[in-house]
PDB file of C-alpha atoms and ligand atoms in Angstrom:
ATOM      1  CA  MET A  89     -23.562 -19.325  -2.591  1.00 47.00           C
ATOM      2  CA  GLY A  90     -21.571 -22.610  -2.515  1.00 49.00           C
ATOM      3  CA  GLY A  91     -19.373 -23.480  -5.416  1.00 51.00           C
ATOM      4  CA  PRO A  92     -20.784 -22.055  -8.683  1.00 51.00           C
ATOM      5  CA  ASP A  93     -19.561 -23.207 -11.908  1.00 53.00           C
ATOM      6  CA  PHE A  94     -16.819 -21.326 -13.268  1.00 54.00           C
ATOM      7  CA  LYS A  95     -16.188 -20.786 -16.996  1.00 58.00           C
ATOM      8  CA  MET A  96     -12.959 -19.488 -16.043  1.00 75.00           C
ATOM      9  CA  LYS A  97     -10.602 -18.612 -13.335  1.00 80.00           C
ATOM     10  CA  LYS A  98      -7.446 -16.788 -13.951  1.00 81.00           C
ATOM     11  CA  ASN A  99      -4.286 -14.926 -12.335  1.00 83.00           C
ATOM     12  CA  GLU A 100      -4.354 -17.061  -9.234  1.00 91.00           C
ATOM     13  CA  HIS A 101      -1.940 -15.840  -6.620  1.00 96.00           C
ATOM     14  CA  ARG A 102      -1.088 -17.896  -3.409  1.00 97.00           C
ATOM     15  CA  VAL A 103       0.268 -16.230  -0.364  1.00 98.00           C
ATOM     16  CA  GLU A 104       1.281 -18.435   2.420  1.00 98.00           C
ATOM     17  CA  VAL A 105       0.562 -16.731   5.776  1.00 98.00           C
ATOM     18  CA  LEU A 106       2.995 -17.772   8.469  1.00 98.00           C
ATOM     19  CA  ALA A 107       4.085 -14.467   9.894  1.00 96.00           C
ATOM     20  CA  GLU A 108       2.513 -11.085  10.119  1.00 95.00           C
ATOM     21  CA  ALA A 109       4.514  -9.847   7.194  1.00 95.00           C
ATOM     22  CA  ASP A 110       2.593 -12.334   5.331  1.00 97.00           C
ATOM     23  CA  VAL A 111      -0.700 -10.235   5.767  1.00 97.00           C
ATOM     24  CA  ALA A 112       1.170  -7.399   3.719  1.00 97.00           C
ATOM     25  CA  LYS A 113       2.049  -9.773   1.199  1.00 98.00           C
ATOM     26  CA  ALA A 114      -1.879 -10.863   0.733  1.00 98.00           C
ATOM     27  CA  ILE A 115      -2.747  -7.010   0.745  1.00 98.00           C
ATOM     28  CA  TYR A 116      -0.251  -6.281  -2.283  1.00 98.00           C
ATOM     29  CA  ALA A 117      -1.595  -9.320  -4.107  1.00 98.00           C
ATOM     30  CA  ALA A 118      -5.185  -8.123  -3.741  1.00 98.00           C
ATOM     31  CA  GLN A 119      -4.333  -4.567  -4.672  1.00 98.00           C
ATOM     32  CA  SER A 120      -2.342  -5.684  -7.926  1.00 97.00           C
ATOM     33  CA  LEU A 121      -5.004  -8.203  -9.091  1.00 98.00           C
ATOM     34  CA  SER A 122      -7.805  -5.720  -8.346  1.00 98.00           C
ATOM     35  CA  GLN A 123      -6.213  -2.981 -10.108  1.00 97.00           C
ATOM     36  CA  GLU A 124      -5.219  -5.175 -13.212  1.00 97.00           C
ATOM     37  CA  MET A 125      -9.208  -6.250 -13.152  1.00 97.00           C
ATOM     38  CA  GLY A 126     -10.169  -2.658 -13.448  1.00 97.00           C
ATOM     39  CA  PHE A 127     -11.686  -2.189 -10.068  1.00 98.00           C
ATOM     40  CA  GLU A 128     -12.283   1.477  -8.904  1.00 97.00           C
ATOM     41  CA  LYS A 129     -10.295   3.019  -6.115  1.00 97.00           C
ATOM     42  CA  THR A 130     -12.807   2.480  -3.506  1.00 97.00           C
ATOM     43  CA  ALA A 131     -13.655  -0.871  -4.408  1.00 98.00           C
ATOM     44  CA  ARG A 132      -9.956  -1.845  -4.727  1.00 98.00           C
ATOM     45  CA  PHE A 133      -9.478  -0.397  -0.965  1.00 98.00           C
ATOM     46  CA  MET A 134     -12.465  -2.646   0.287  1.00 98.00           C
ATOM     47  CA  ILE A 135     -11.061  -5.733  -1.245  1.00 98.00           C
ATOM     48  CA  ALA A 136      -7.778  -5.186   0.145  1.00 98.00           C
ATOM     49  CA  THR A 137      -9.126  -4.551   3.431  1.00 98.00           C
ATOM     50  CA  ALA A 138     -11.128  -7.577   3.342  1.00 98.00           C
ATOM     51  CA  VAL A 139      -8.179  -9.647   2.341  1.00 98.00           C
ATOM     52  CA  SER A 140      -6.394  -7.991   5.168  1.00 98.00           C
ATOM     53  CA  GLU A 141      -9.015  -9.089   7.669  1.00 98.00           C
ATOM     54  CA  LEU A 142      -8.814 -12.752   6.368  1.00 98.00           C
ATOM     55  CA  ALA A 143      -5.201 -13.124   6.330  1.00 98.00           C
ATOM     56  CA  ARG A 144      -4.805 -11.644   9.688  1.00 98.00           C
ATOM     57  CA  ASN A 145      -7.244 -13.801  11.354  1.00 98.00           C
ATOM     58  CA  ILE A 146      -5.342 -16.757   9.766  1.00 98.00           C
ATOM     59  CA  PHE A 147      -2.192 -15.415  11.423  1.00 98.00           C
ATOM     60  CA  VAL A 148      -3.870 -14.708  14.839  1.00 97.00           C
ATOM     61  CA  TYR A 149      -6.442 -17.560  15.166  1.00 98.00           C
ATOM     62  CA  ALA A 150      -4.594 -20.345  13.205  1.00 98.00           C
ATOM     63  CA  GLY A 151      -1.159 -19.464  13.175  1.00 97.00           C
ATOM     64  CA  ALA A 152      -0.641 -20.498   9.377  1.00 98.00           C
ATOM     65  CA  GLY A 153      -2.690 -20.880   6.429  1.00 98.00           C
ATOM     66  CA  GLU A 154      -3.169 -19.423   2.887  1.00 98.00           C
ATOM     67  CA  VAL A 155      -4.821 -16.850   1.095  1.00 98.00           C
ATOM     68  CA  ALA A 156      -5.485 -17.262  -2.550  1.00 98.00           C
ATOM     69  CA  VAL A 157      -6.738 -14.393  -4.839  1.00 98.00           C
ATOM     70  CA  GLN A 158      -8.008 -14.532  -8.453  1.00 97.00           C
ATOM     71  CA  ALA A 159     -10.147 -13.539 -10.997  1.00 97.00           C
ATOM     72  CA  VAL A 160     -13.255 -15.480 -11.588  1.00 96.00           C
ATOM     73  CA  GLU A 161     -16.034 -15.194 -14.467  1.00 94.00           C
ATOM     74  CA  VAL A 162     -19.543 -16.669 -13.910  1.00 90.00           C
ATOM     75  CA  ASP A 163     -21.983 -16.218 -16.848  1.00 89.00           C
ATOM     76  CA  GLY A 164     -19.898 -13.545 -18.531  1.00 89.00           C
ATOM     77  CA  LYS A 165     -19.176 -11.639 -15.146  1.00 92.00           C
ATOM     78  CA  TRP A 166     -15.734 -11.348 -13.756  1.00 95.00           C
ATOM     79  CA  GLY A 167     -15.165 -11.033  -9.873  1.00 97.00           C
ATOM     80  CA  PHE A 168     -12.374 -10.899  -7.486  1.00 98.00           C
ATOM     81  CA  GLU A 169     -12.360 -14.054  -5.451  1.00 98.00           C
ATOM     82  CA  VAL A 170     -10.340 -14.514  -2.306  1.00 98.00           C
ATOM     83  CA  ILE A 171     -10.192 -17.936  -0.426  1.00 98.00           C
ATOM     84  CA  ALA A 172      -8.716 -17.927   3.021  1.00 98.00           C
ATOM     85  CA  GLU A 173      -7.785 -21.510   4.417  1.00 98.00           C
ATOM     86  CA  ASP A 174      -6.328 -22.648   7.183  1.00 98.00           C
ATOM     87  CA  ALA A 175      -6.044 -26.102   9.489  1.00 98.00           C
ATOM     88  CA  GLY A 176      -6.381 -24.154  12.876  1.00 98.00           C
ATOM     89  CA  PRO A 177      -8.785 -24.544  15.653  1.00 97.00           C
ATOM     90  CA  GLY A 178     -11.724 -23.733  13.258  1.00 97.00           C
ATOM     91  CA  ILE A 179     -14.857 -21.757  13.902  1.00 97.00           C
ATOM     92  CA  LYS A 180     -17.318 -23.580  15.924  1.00 94.00           C
ATOM     93  CA  ASP A 181     -20.171 -21.302  16.084  1.00 96.00           C
ATOM     94  CA  ILE A 182     -20.196 -19.553  12.483  1.00 97.00           C
ATOM     95  CA  ALA A 183     -23.245 -17.304  13.503  1.00 97.00           C
ATOM     96  CA  LEU A 184     -21.652 -15.988  16.341  1.00 98.00           C
ATOM     97  CA  ALA A 185     -18.377 -15.116  14.770  1.00 97.00           C
ATOM     98  CA  LEU A 186     -20.417 -13.096  12.203  1.00 98.00           C
ATOM     99  CA  LYS A 187     -21.841 -11.249  15.336  1.00 97.00           C
ATOM    100  CA  GLU A 188     -20.689  -7.477  15.589  1.00 97.00           C
ATOM    101  CA  GLY A 189     -18.628  -7.451  18.495  1.00 96.00           C
ATOM    102  CA  TYR A 190     -17.672 -10.756  18.916  1.00 97.00           C
ATOM    103  CA  SER A 191     -14.163 -11.527  19.359  1.00 97.00           C
ATOM    104  CA  THR A 192     -12.067 -14.377  21.285  1.00 97.00           C
ATOM    105  CA  GLY A 193      -9.038 -12.294  20.577  1.00 96.00           C
ATOM    106  CA  GLY A 194      -9.925  -9.235  22.560  1.00 94.00           C
ATOM    107  CA  THR A 195     -10.205  -6.903  19.459  1.00 95.00           C
ATOM    108  CA  LEU A 196     -13.124  -5.248  18.018  1.00 96.00           C
ATOM    109  CA  GLY A 197     -14.986  -8.632  16.742  1.00 97.00           C
ATOM    110  CA  LEU A 198     -15.655  -6.456  13.444  1.00 98.00           C
ATOM    111  CA  GLY A 199     -13.573  -8.467  10.998  1.00 98.00           C
ATOM    112  CA  LEU A 200     -15.629 -10.966   9.705  1.00 98.00           C
ATOM    113  CA  PRO A 201     -19.063  -9.031   9.593  1.00 98.00           C
ATOM    114  CA  GLY A 202     -16.989  -6.280   7.744  1.00 98.00           C
ATOM    115  CA  VAL A 203     -15.683  -8.849   5.092  1.00 98.00           C
ATOM    116  CA  LYS A 204     -19.270  -9.848   4.554  1.00 98.00           C
ATOM    117  CA  ARG A 205     -20.498  -6.194   3.815  1.00 98.00           C
ATOM    118  CA  LEU A 206     -17.266  -5.121   1.980  1.00 98.00           C
ATOM    119  CA  MET A 207     -17.853  -7.692  -0.243  1.00 98.00           C
ATOM    120  CA  ASP A 208     -20.694  -8.930  -2.564  1.00 98.00           C
ATOM    121  CA  GLU A 209     -20.588 -12.443  -1.394  1.00 98.00           C
ATOM    122  CA  PHE A 210     -19.220 -14.206   1.553  1.00 98.00           C
ATOM    123  CA  TYR A 211     -19.009 -17.826   2.570  1.00 97.00           C
ATOM    124  CA  ILE A 212     -17.832 -19.919   5.418  1.00 98.00           C
ATOM    125  CA  ASP A 213     -17.651 -23.587   4.740  1.00 97.00           C
ATOM    126  CA  PRO A 214     -19.872 -25.111   7.525  1.00 95.00           C
ATOM    127  CA  GLU A 215     -19.014 -28.756   6.607  1.00 94.00           C
ATOM    128  CA  ARG A 216     -15.277 -28.286   6.881  1.00 93.00           C
ATOM    129  CA  GLN A 217     -13.771 -30.767   9.594  1.00 92.00           C
ATOM    130  CA  ILE A 218     -10.303 -29.041  10.116  1.00 96.00           C
ATOM    131  CA  GLY A 219      -9.870 -25.688  10.448  1.00 97.00           C
ATOM    132  CA  THR A 220     -11.475 -22.795   8.499  1.00 98.00           C
ATOM    133  CA  MET A 221     -12.398 -21.954   4.775  1.00 98.00           C
ATOM    134  CA  ILE A 222     -13.861 -18.665   3.839  1.00 98.00           C
ATOM    135  CA  VAL A 223     -14.593 -17.425   0.244  1.00 98.00           C
ATOM    136  CA  ALA A 224     -15.445 -13.880  -0.474  1.00 98.00           C
ATOM    137  CA  ARG A 225     -16.036 -12.327  -3.742  1.00 98.00           C
ATOM    138  CA  LYS A 226     -16.567  -8.827  -5.448  1.00 98.00           C
ATOM    139  CA  TRP A 227     -18.002  -8.434  -8.612  1.00 98.00           C
ATOM    140  CA  LEU A 228     -16.824  -5.836 -11.399  1.00 96.00           C
TER     141      LEU A 228
ATOM    142  CA  MET B  68      15.531  -2.301   7.103  1.00 51.00           C
ATOM    143  CA  THR B  69      14.362  -4.580   9.864  1.00 60.00           C
ATOM    144  CA  TYR B  70      13.957  -3.233  13.464  1.00 59.00           C
ATOM    145  CA  GLU B  71      14.407  -5.245  16.616  1.00 74.00           C
ATOM    146  CA  SER B  72      11.871  -3.661  18.670  1.00 86.00           C
ATOM    147  CA  PRO B  73       9.088  -1.161  18.682  1.00 86.00           C
ATOM    148  CA  VAL B  74      11.296   1.252  20.435  1.00 88.00           C
ATOM    149  CA  ASP B  75      14.050   1.206  18.126  1.00 88.00           C
ATOM    150  CA  LEU B  76      11.403   1.650  15.159  1.00 89.00           C
ATOM    151  CA  ALA B  77       9.905   4.648  17.037  1.00 91.00           C
ATOM    152  CA  LYS B  78      13.243   6.440  17.086  1.00 89.00           C
ATOM    153  CA  GLU B  79      12.969   6.501  13.285  1.00 90.00           C
ATOM    154  CA  LEU B  80       9.614   7.903  13.341  1.00 94.00           C
ATOM    155  CA  PRO B  81       9.724  11.733  12.288  1.00 95.00           C
ATOM    156  CA  VAL B  82       7.353  13.114  14.511  1.00 97.00           C
ATOM    157  CA  THR B  83       7.607  16.784  13.323  1.00 97.00           C
ATOM    158  CA  LEU B  84       6.989  20.054  15.498  1.00 97.00           C
ATOM    159  CA  LEU B  85       4.705  21.907  12.895  1.00 96.00           C
ATOM    160  CA  TRP B  86       4.044  24.897  15.156  1.00 96.00           C
ATOM    161  CA  ASP B  87       4.293  25.482  18.968  1.00 96.00           C
ATOM    162  CA  ARG B  88       2.473  22.915  20.519  1.00 97.00           C
ATOM    163  CA  ILE B  89       1.117  21.110  17.106  1.00 98.00           C
ATOM    164  CA  LEU B  90       3.007  18.069  16.119  1.00 98.00           C
ATOM    165  CA  MET B  91       2.649  15.849  13.060  1.00 98.00           C
ATOM    166  CA  LEU B  92       3.365  12.359  11.864  1.00 98.00           C
ATOM    167  CA  SER B  93       2.484  10.857   8.388  1.00 97.00           C
ATOM    168  CA  ILE B  94       2.473   7.364   7.903  1.00 96.00           C
ATOM    169  CA  VAL B  95       2.667   5.155   4.832  1.00 96.00           C
ATOM    170  CA  GLY B  96       2.446   1.430   3.986  1.00 95.00           C
ATOM    171  CA  VAL B  97       1.246  -1.649   5.803  1.00 95.00           C
ATOM    172  CA  VAL B  98       0.680  -0.875   9.583  1.00 95.00           C
ATOM    173  CA  ASP B  99       1.543  -4.214  11.458  1.00 93.00           C
ATOM    174  CA  SER B 100       1.101  -4.452  15.334  1.00 90.00           C
ATOM    175  CA  MET B 101       4.974  -3.642  15.869  1.00 92.00           C
ATOM    176  CA  ARG B 102       4.376  -0.438  13.593  1.00 94.00           C
ATOM    177  CA  SER B 103       1.289   0.727  15.460  1.00 95.00           C
ATOM    178  CA  GLN B 104       3.201   0.276  18.512  1.00 95.00           C
ATOM    179  CA  ALA B 105       6.030   2.193  17.560  1.00 96.00           C
ATOM    180  CA  ILE B 106       3.857   4.990  16.113  1.00 97.00           C
ATOM    181  CA  MET B 107       2.053   5.196  19.545  1.00 97.00           C
ATOM    182  CA  THR B 108       5.400   5.171  21.422  1.00 97.00           C
ATOM    183  CA  ALA B 109       6.898   7.834  18.851  1.00 97.00           C
ATOM    184  CA  MET B 110       3.978  10.065  19.457  1.00 98.00           C
ATOM    185  CA  LEU B 111       3.715   9.937  23.317  1.00 98.00           C
ATOM    186  CA  THR B 112       7.437  10.481  23.539  1.00 97.00           C
ATOM    187  CA  LYS B 113       7.204  13.524  21.448  1.00 98.00           C
ATOM    188  CA  ILE B 114       4.354  14.801  23.249  1.00 98.00           C
ATOM    189  CA  GLU B 115       5.753  14.780  26.443  1.00 98.00           C
ATOM    190  CA  GLU B 116       8.870  16.202  25.003  1.00 97.00           C
ATOM    191  CA  THR B 117       7.304  19.346  23.502  1.00 97.00           C
ATOM    192  CA  GLU B 118       4.144  19.562  25.748  1.00 97.00           C
ATOM    193  CA  ALA B 119       2.168  19.564  22.318  1.00 98.00           C
ATOM    194  CA  ARG B 120      -1.491  19.956  22.586  1.00 98.00           C
ATOM    195  CA  ILE B 121      -2.376  18.934  18.997  1.00 98.00           C
ATOM    196  CA  ILE B 122      -1.225  15.868  16.920  1.00 98.00           C
ATOM    197  CA  ILE B 123      -1.920  15.305  13.480  1.00 98.00           C
ATOM    198  CA  LEU B 124      -1.439  11.937  12.306  1.00 98.00           C
ATOM    199  CA  ASP B 125      -1.673  11.444   8.871  1.00 98.00           C
ATOM    200  CA  ILE B 126      -2.815   8.307   7.271  1.00 98.00           C
ATOM    201  CA  LEU B 127      -3.354   8.916   3.529  1.00 96.00           C
ATOM    202  CA  GLY B 128      -0.458   6.850   2.490  1.00 96.00           C
ATOM    203  CA  VAL B 129      -1.502   3.800   4.585  1.00 97.00           C
ATOM    204  CA  GLU B 130      -2.396   0.784   2.239  1.00 96.00           C
ATOM    205  CA  VAL B 131      -5.591  -0.454   4.188  1.00 97.00           C
ATOM    206  CA  VAL B 132      -7.318   0.752   7.222  1.00 97.00           C
ATOM    207  CA  ASP B 133      -8.396  -2.648   8.576  1.00 97.00           C
ATOM    208  CA  THR B 134     -10.139  -3.238  11.959  1.00 97.00           C
ATOM    209  CA  ALA B 135      -6.882  -4.079  13.586  1.00 96.00           C
ATOM    210  CA  VAL B 136      -5.560  -0.594  12.173  1.00 96.00           C
ATOM    211  CA  ALA B 137      -8.646   1.318  13.190  1.00 96.00           C
ATOM    212  CA  ASN B 138      -8.349  -0.227  16.536  1.00 95.00           C
ATOM    213  CA  HIS B 139      -5.150   1.178  17.004  1.00 95.00           C
ATOM    214  CA  LEU B 140      -6.185   4.380  15.686  1.00 96.00           C
ATOM    215  CA  ILE B 141      -8.695   4.707  18.617  1.00 96.00           C
ATOM    216  CA  LYS B 142      -6.161   3.521  21.106  1.00 96.00           C
ATOM    217  CA  ILE B 143      -3.444   6.046  19.863  1.00 97.00           C
ATOM    218  CA  THR B 144      -6.123   8.762  20.242  1.00 97.00           C
ATOM    219  CA  GLN B 145      -7.263   7.525  23.718  1.00 97.00           C
ATOM    220  CA  ALA B 146      -3.598   7.789  24.990  1.00 97.00           C
ATOM    221  CA  CYS B 147      -2.997  11.128  23.528  1.00 98.00           C
ATOM    222  CA  ARG B 148      -6.055  12.437  25.384  1.00 97.00           C
ATOM    223  CA  LEU B 149      -4.508  10.853  28.458  1.00 97.00           C
ATOM    224  CA  MET B 150      -1.478  13.028  28.137  1.00 97.00           C
ATOM    225  CA  GLY B 151      -3.636  16.357  27.312  1.00 97.00           C
ATOM    226  CA  CYS B 152      -3.158  16.165  23.518  1.00 98.00           C
ATOM    227  CA  THR B 153      -5.777  16.028  20.912  1.00 97.00           C
ATOM    228  CA  CYS B 154      -4.685  13.681  18.007  1.00 98.00           C
ATOM    229  CA  ILE B 155      -6.578  14.466  14.789  1.00 98.00           C
ATOM    230  CA  VAL B 156      -6.382  11.770  12.363  1.00 98.00           C
ATOM    231  CA  SER B 157      -6.014  13.346   8.610  1.00 98.00           C
ATOM    232  CA  GLY B 158      -5.941  11.825   5.387  1.00 98.00           C
ATOM    233  CA  ILE B 159      -9.550  10.184   5.469  1.00 97.00           C
ATOM    234  CA  SER B 160     -10.055   9.706   1.633  1.00 96.00           C
ATOM    235  CA  PRO B 161     -13.312   8.845   0.098  1.00 97.00           C
ATOM    236  CA  ALA B 162     -12.348   5.115  -0.133  1.00 97.00           C
ATOM    237  CA  ILE B 163     -11.068   4.864   3.476  1.00 96.00           C
ATOM    238  CA  ALA B 164     -14.182   6.540   4.707  1.00 96.00           C
ATOM    239  CA  GLN B 165     -16.362   4.081   3.174  1.00 97.00           C
ATOM    240  CA  THR B 166     -14.458   1.418   4.016  1.00 97.00           C
ATOM    241  CA  LEU B 167     -14.397   2.273   7.789  1.00 97.00           C
ATOM    242  CA  VAL B 168     -18.208   2.785   7.608  1.00 96.00           C
ATOM    243  CA  GLN B 169     -18.870  -0.719   5.957  1.00 96.00           C
ATOM    244  CA  LEU B 170     -16.438  -2.320   8.973  1.00 97.00           C
ATOM    245  CA  GLY B 171     -18.676  -0.450  11.438  1.00 95.00           C
ATOM    246  CA  ILE B 172     -15.614   1.004  13.514  1.00 93.00           C
ATOM    247  CA  PRO B 173     -16.793   3.194  16.461  1.00 87.00           C
ATOM    248  CA  LEU B 174     -14.685   6.024  15.343  1.00 89.00           C
ATOM    249  CA  SER B 175     -16.921   8.947  16.400  1.00 87.00           C
ATOM    250  CA  ASP B 176     -14.478   9.900  19.336  1.00 88.00           C
ATOM    251  CA  VAL B 177     -11.738  10.184  16.857  1.00 94.00           C
ATOM    252  CA  VAL B 178     -11.365  13.824  15.425  1.00 97.00           C
ATOM    253  CA  THR B 179     -10.805  13.081  11.373  1.00 97.00           C
ATOM    254  CA  ARG B 180     -10.282  15.388   8.819  1.00 98.00           C
ATOM    255  CA  VAL B 181      -9.555  15.145   5.180  1.00 98.00           C
ATOM    256  CA  THR B 182      -6.510  16.998   4.578  1.00 98.00           C
ATOM    257  CA  ILE B 183      -3.278  17.879   6.909  1.00 97.00           C
ATOM    258  CA  ARG B 184      -4.731  21.411   5.781  1.00 97.00           C
ATOM    259  CA  ASP B 185      -7.853  20.858   7.508  1.00 97.00           C
ATOM    260  CA  ALA B 186      -6.449  19.336  10.443  1.00 98.00           C
ATOM    261  CA  LEU B 187      -3.894  22.135  11.074  1.00 97.00           C
ATOM    262  CA  ILE B 188      -7.046  24.773  10.550  1.00 96.00           C
ATOM    263  CA  HIS B 189      -8.795  22.951  13.312  1.00 97.00           C
ATOM    264  CA  ALA B 190      -5.523  22.859  15.727  1.00 97.00           C
ATOM    265  CA  PHE B 191      -5.444  26.465  15.157  1.00 97.00           C
ATOM    266  CA  GLN B 192      -8.869  27.063  16.344  1.00 96.00           C
ATOM    267  CA  VAL B 193      -8.016  24.715  19.281  1.00 95.00           C
ATOM    268  CA  LEU B 194      -5.335  26.927  20.351  1.00 97.00           C
ATOM    269  CA  GLY B 195      -6.668  30.440  19.535  1.00 96.00           C
ATOM    270  CA  LEU B 196      -4.798  31.011  16.764  1.00 95.00           C
ATOM    271  CA  GLU B 197      -5.603  32.812  13.506  1.00 91.00           C
ATOM    272  CA  ILE B 198      -3.678  33.249  10.240  1.00 87.00           C
ATOM    273  CA  LYS B 199      -4.428  36.357   8.568  1.00 87.00           C
ATOM    274  CA  PRO B 200      -2.870  38.460   5.794  1.00 84.00           C
ATOM    275  CA  ILE B 201      -0.285  40.960   6.991  1.00 82.00           C
ATOM    276  CA  ALA B 202      -0.908  44.912   7.036  1.00 78.00           C
ATOM    277  CA  LEU B 203      -1.884  46.654   3.840  1.00 73.00           C
ATOM    278  CA  GLY B 204       0.766  47.681   1.783  1.00 71.00           C
ATOM    279  CA  ALA B 205       2.949  44.950   2.272  1.00 66.00           C
ATOM    280  CA  PRO B 206       3.702  42.307  -0.347  1.00 66.00           C
ATOM    281  CA  VAL B 207       0.743  39.479  -0.644  1.00 66.00           C
ATOM    282  CA  VAL B 208       1.316  36.119  -1.261  1.00 69.00           C
ATOM    283  CA  GLN B 209      -1.521  34.886  -2.946  1.00 73.00           C
ATOM    284  CA  PRO B 210      -2.922  31.446  -1.103  1.00 71.00           C
ATOM    285  CA  LEU B 211      -2.756  28.584  -3.150  1.00 74.00           C
ATOM    286  CA  ARG B 212      -6.032  27.134  -4.352  1.00 71.00           C
ATOM    287  CA  LYS B 213      -6.611  23.540  -4.612  1.00 60.00           C
TER     288      LYS B 213
HETATM  289  N1  ADP C 280      -9.454 -18.554  10.848  1.00 91.45           N
HETATM  290  C1  ADP C 280     -10.060 -18.647  11.604  1.00 91.45           C
HETATM  291  N2  ADP C 280      -9.417 -19.628  12.722  1.00 91.45           N
HETATM  292  C2  ADP C 280     -10.252 -19.923  13.779  1.00 91.45           C
HETATM  293  N3  ADP C 280     -11.092 -18.801  14.329  1.00 91.45           N
HETATM  294  C3  ADP C 280     -11.450 -17.828  13.730  1.00 91.45           C
HETATM  295  C4  ADP C 280     -10.751 -17.477  12.530  1.00 91.45           C
HETATM  296  N4  ADP C 280     -11.248 -16.165  11.876  1.00 91.45           N
HETATM  297  C5  ADP C 280     -12.068 -15.788  12.790  1.00 91.45           C
HETATM  298  N5  ADP C 280     -12.064 -16.661  13.799  1.00 91.45           N
HETATM  299  C6  ADP C 280     -13.048 -16.034  15.367  1.00 91.45           C
HETATM  300  O1  ADP C 280     -14.087 -15.572  14.671  1.00 91.45           O
HETATM  301  C7  ADP C 280     -13.877 -14.407  15.744  1.00 91.45           C
HETATM  302  C8  ADP C 280     -14.300 -13.187  14.914  1.00 91.45           C
HETATM  303  O2  ADP C 280     -13.316 -12.726  13.942  1.00 91.45           O
HETATM  304  P1  ADP C 280     -13.201 -11.304  13.598  1.00 91.45           P
HETATM  305  O3  ADP C 280     -14.717 -10.677  13.096  1.00 91.45           O
HETATM  306  O4  ADP C 280     -12.362 -11.134  12.435  1.00 91.45           O
HETATM  307  O5  ADP C 280     -13.119 -10.252  14.724  1.00 91.45           O
HETATM  308  P2  ADP C 280     -11.612 -10.431  15.834  1.00 91.45           P
HETATM  309  O6  ADP C 280     -10.644 -10.784  14.867  1.00 91.45           O
HETATM  310  O7  ADP C 280     -11.452  -8.812  16.102  1.00 91.45           O
HETATM  311  O8  ADP C 280     -11.778 -11.221  16.809  1.00 91.45           O
HETATM  312  C9  ADP C 280     -12.636 -14.468  16.132  1.00 91.45           C
HETATM  313  O9  ADP C 280     -12.435 -13.659  17.496  1.00 91.45           O
HETATM  314  C10 ADP C 280     -12.359 -15.902  16.358  1.00 91.45           C
HETATM  315  O10 ADP C 280     -12.931 -16.644  17.504  1.00 91.45           O
HETATM  316 MG1   MG C 281     -10.498 -10.279  12.668  1.00 91.45          MG
END
């Protein structure tokens, strides 16, 4: 994907992730936006779960960062977008991080591959010099 | 309310004795690492206290079951088993089920049910108990239909 030309972006909500409690804030932001946009229950649950994974990764692996959720429109189609950004150690081997079961944190290693499956689009910026930037979208 | 430690928080969790040897705990909201630890502590403490054989953990009101929460559920289930108690996770809604499948969580070792009622039926079966209408002529309470 990359950066498609948006006609519109709206209802952006940014959540600073500094502590574990901020993961909950990101979840609530994702829930209210997806509800407002009219996603059905299962899709809302999947979106909130994906946002939770990305926010938790920031807290665990980078210590601090930001999660932004927003409604985006491309060619008349609306989607939920989450951008997770941090200035932590970054992901050296993106393909490896996306492998099921790969974890440097001793956890399940299913978060990133899970987010990829839960959302319609998933992108980790390979050019990023410092930290990590991940974008994921789900279309209405 | 804020809690100092998982041990303090565990004391507040209402693990309830539903029937002889059957415990239940409902959890709601966002489950963070401290709450997960508190949930495990509260469950294991009560299992020891009551010598329960079954504990029902209802997760219907949990906001998100991500890989971290699922990992905690697996660990809680394993710890309960070590104490000779089966943990049944109830409250698996269609949304939770589909999300867990997408995440690829290895939950095959965890006993799951849709409702607390289903979990209780399973618990009675495990304990060799049966619920049946009382003798003819006695006032009959119609079972509620869903
Ligand atoms: N924001 C991040 N910054 C640095 N590394 C990360 C970040 N997010 C994920 N990673 C790396 O990718 C790996 C896989 O992440 P994930 O799939 O969420 O599984 P888990 O969190 O269980 O390890 C992590 O173990 C970590 O090494
Ligand atoms: Mg993770």
